[in-house]
């Protein structure tokens, strides 16, 4: 059994699995049930001046039989008063001293208001604070949420205000609705934050009912853009986490969020530099119980790989994320079809023919017609291996001998 | 055993006929099927499983490629989960309850997914259950079938020193000796026995529990029941059912008249050349054992197999899907006919029956082998005389809700309590007995996975 406990910027947690600030952390009783199910920590649903919410407020996109591959919401922060929330946080922390309770905050852009909420929240016994600079709808129109996270100067200013009053670790939660994640992350870092979490939800419009012409989610005939999350956003989140992790200036822990549903997702985030992970959509879909396999699977993985602690995997893949110009231009792979495993669907053939580099031909073998790769034509793009439905039928095989590595940067420098 | 001396098919054909009906899944197949599962909450499949395996949980673990965790979830709720994956009547249990049946007419293949996960740990020699800290107490178990193995697995995990006494040469009970060869190989049952042994359970084969005055078989060690009570803190009786019932009609001792259990036990050896099967076989009875005997006789090369039953088709105790297998194998059925006499000169040549449809007509069926499958007797005498426990009017051991018999310190589980059910039911009763024993000896109520 590997050690799953973490110390994230001073916040201790029995495992790296936290609930993200969202409906699953609305109430004290919910957070307590989540801890009973095994969640190591929870970021409380954002508190501040109570919001008024609309109905309906969620919409989603399916992928084949998988429902809710992506989820979108137009919900605001907690609709319950700060007092009520803090009372429940106090009671929850008393009952679960070993679990991490982090409270997400959002108030108007005013130094006193931030000082006030930070102090009151600290008194509740919370282990940490998360500043919600990421909500992309409703709150942003009031100068809060992503309106703050999208302007580095504001991010830094508010972070500084919070750090003046904070006695417990502070995490700044960033919005992905920016062209480059580094400036806001740097601003939070320079503002003195103890950690960064990301991503919050992505601006999106989920679709339109083509019979009624009403976009989703329908609020009395109209809809507004909302925040996108769930499995579909994972690659975007991974990229942003990795960008911050490999930035040489920013060296605070990162809490990874976005599309995490299994232990495997969590491992990927951690390999790319996350020190903890947060989950919202997967829990909204299947319930708190999913954490059992996350813990079990992570444990088995660490044991199998021979890691004594989950902390040993944090950032292992970061050095392998580089700029394009640092990739080896002489690395050469080609596709190869294993006729034993090929089911003759010929999807590789058509994909390459019409979507890549016309590198397939048909050959007769054992009385069947198989696609075969013409190696001289193959550029090694991966497309055929990505679409092949039969596992292992197409492998990408190395053809260079590895002795002659050359990057674009080197070529430019030697010009 | 006799019949005609050789079967009529070549080995390759027989091997083909005995191919597994629920073969292993490929990795891709299992992944696709696991992703199809809805991961229901408080799932119908889980409720329908007598051992209440957390089906959605083990399937999700297959989807996340946590096969070790998946197998753990299975074996924690059912120590014979690998056997059950192959022999359970899933159509009337988990798969019958799966919501996909209402949604898509095609339930999730829970049995084969269960096999996928359990195969993984056998293949890679991974242990998923842990022996408990020794608590200084010991339990003796009579019988190494599903009930005995299940009880042993839980007791060992709870820290008991467990010894199983088994009179046969190999452990596993009917899992090893009776399950249709196209469902499960002996190998799997024995691998599962290994899982229980790995928990520190000591299995003494060729060891029979006997009455003080009984003559012991030479090949076997005989131990009297009361000796067990001296050697252990408590005893669990898990001996299953007795011999196949006799027909009690003339001609029963003719050559070619066989007992279904003995016939099937021979098949389990896979020594095809030494198995005697007739050209023209009659099977008497219409329970699952009769069906298994009939289909396997056919698969061994019998040209004609006729199954006769004294009541109507809808009274037949076999599961519908089992009947379907027999039908597809070309087995013929004669309903409402009771055997009256077996006729032959040295060996059987004719079965004379009397119709029970009210006509009283007589019916002769020519045959060269008669297989009796009219149910197994209850070992009433063993229970009352040897073990000193009471039985009910059907010869079943009487137990309370903690599986304790009328004799304090003595527990019972499995077919000897239920009167005969499926392997999974015996496993669940074994689990209940382990909880009952722990409650009795340690005074602790333990909520074993899937106990209720
Ligand atoms: C032909 C046949 C086919 C079946 N097919 C299926 C199937 O496909 N699916 C399914 O779910 N169920 C099937 N069953 C039912 C299933 O096998 C039983 O329900 C199950 O094995 C009962 O388990 P048990 O542990 O109570 O008894 P058993 O499996 O009968 O085990 C009892 C053990 O106790 C030993 N024993 C008995 N007396 C003594 C003694 N005095 N001393 C020492 N050892 C002793 C026996 O040798 C035996 O090993 C089948 C049964 C038969 C007969
Ligand atoms: C309905 C809903 C409400 C949310 N509310 C908040 C919130 O109050 N504060 C916050 O910081 N993030 C909020 N989020 C964003 C999540 O915390 C999380 O960052 C996002 O959903 C990405 O993670 P996921 O892909 O696991 O869902 C909300 C998300 C959803 C779906
Ligand atoms: S999920 Fe619950 S709150 Fe939401 S619409 Fe359905 S019943 Fe109402
Ligand atoms: S896509 Fe894969 S399975 Fe289909 S023809 Fe190509 S190699 Fe064969
Ligand atoms: S009922 Fe069917 S779909 Fe639902 S959890 Fe069970 S196997 Fe999966």
JSON list of C-alpha atoms in Angstrom, two decimals, chain A residues 336-339 342-349 360-363 369-373 394:
[
{"chain": "A", "resi": 336, "resn": "UNK", "atom": "CA", "xyz": [2.56, -0.91, -39.43]},
{"chain": "A", "resi": 337, "resn": "UNK", "atom": "CA", "xyz": [-0.45, -3.22, -39.79]},
{"chain": "A", "resi": 338, "resn": "UNK", "atom": "CA", "xyz": [-0.51, -6.51, -37.90]},
{"chain": "A", "resi": 339, "resn": "UNK", "atom": "CA", "xyz": [-2.61, -8.80, -40.11]},
{"chain": "A", "resi": 342, "resn": "UNK", "atom": "CA", "xyz": [-6.62, -6.48, -38.44]},
{"chain": "A", "resi": 343, "resn": "UNK", "atom": "CA", "xyz": [-10.38, -6.87, -38.97]},
{"chain": "A", "resi": 344, "resn": "UNK", "atom": "CA", "xyz": [-10.30, -5.50, -42.55]},
{"chain": "A", "resi": 345, "resn": "UNK", "atom": "CA", "xyz": [-12.56, -2.53, -41.88]},
{"chain": "A", "resi": 346, "resn": "UNK", "atom": "CA", "xyz": [-10.24, -0.43, -44.09]},
{"chain": "A", "resi": 347, "resn": "UNK", "atom": "CA", "xyz": [-10.87, 2.69, -42.04]},
{"chain": "A", "resi": 348, "resn": "UNK", "atom": "CA", "xyz": [-7.12, 3.25, -41.92]},
{"chain": "A", "resi": 349, "resn": "UNK", "atom": "CA", "xyz": [-7.00, 3.15, -45.69]},
{"chain": "A", "resi": 360, "resn": "UNK", "atom": "CA", "xyz": [-1.83, 2.66, -47.89]},
{"chain": "A", "resi": 361, "resn": "UNK", "atom": "CA", "xyz": [-2.18, -0.01, -50.53]},
{"chain": "A", "resi": 362, "resn": "UNK", "atom": "CA", "xyz": [-4.16, -3.24, -50.49]},
{"chain": "A", "resi": 363, "resn": "UNK", "atom": "CA", "xyz": [-2.45, -6.61, -50.51]},
{"chain": "A", "resi": 369, "resn": "UNK", "atom": "CA", "xyz": [-7.40, -8.31, -48.60]},
{"chain": "A", "resi": 370, "resn": "UNK", "atom": "CA", "xyz": [-5.43, -6.29, -46.09]},
{"chain": "A", "resi": 371, "resn": "UNK", "atom": "CA", "xyz": [-4.35, -2.66, -46.03]},
{"chain": "A", "resi": 372, "resn": "UNK", "atom": "CA", "xyz": [-0.60, -2.28, -45.94]},
{"chain": "A", "resi": 373, "resn": "UNK", "atom": "CA", "xyz": [1.50, 0.80, -45.28]},
{"chain": "A", "resi": 394, "resn": "UNK", "atom": "CA", "xyz": [-1.67, -0.68, -36.09]}
]
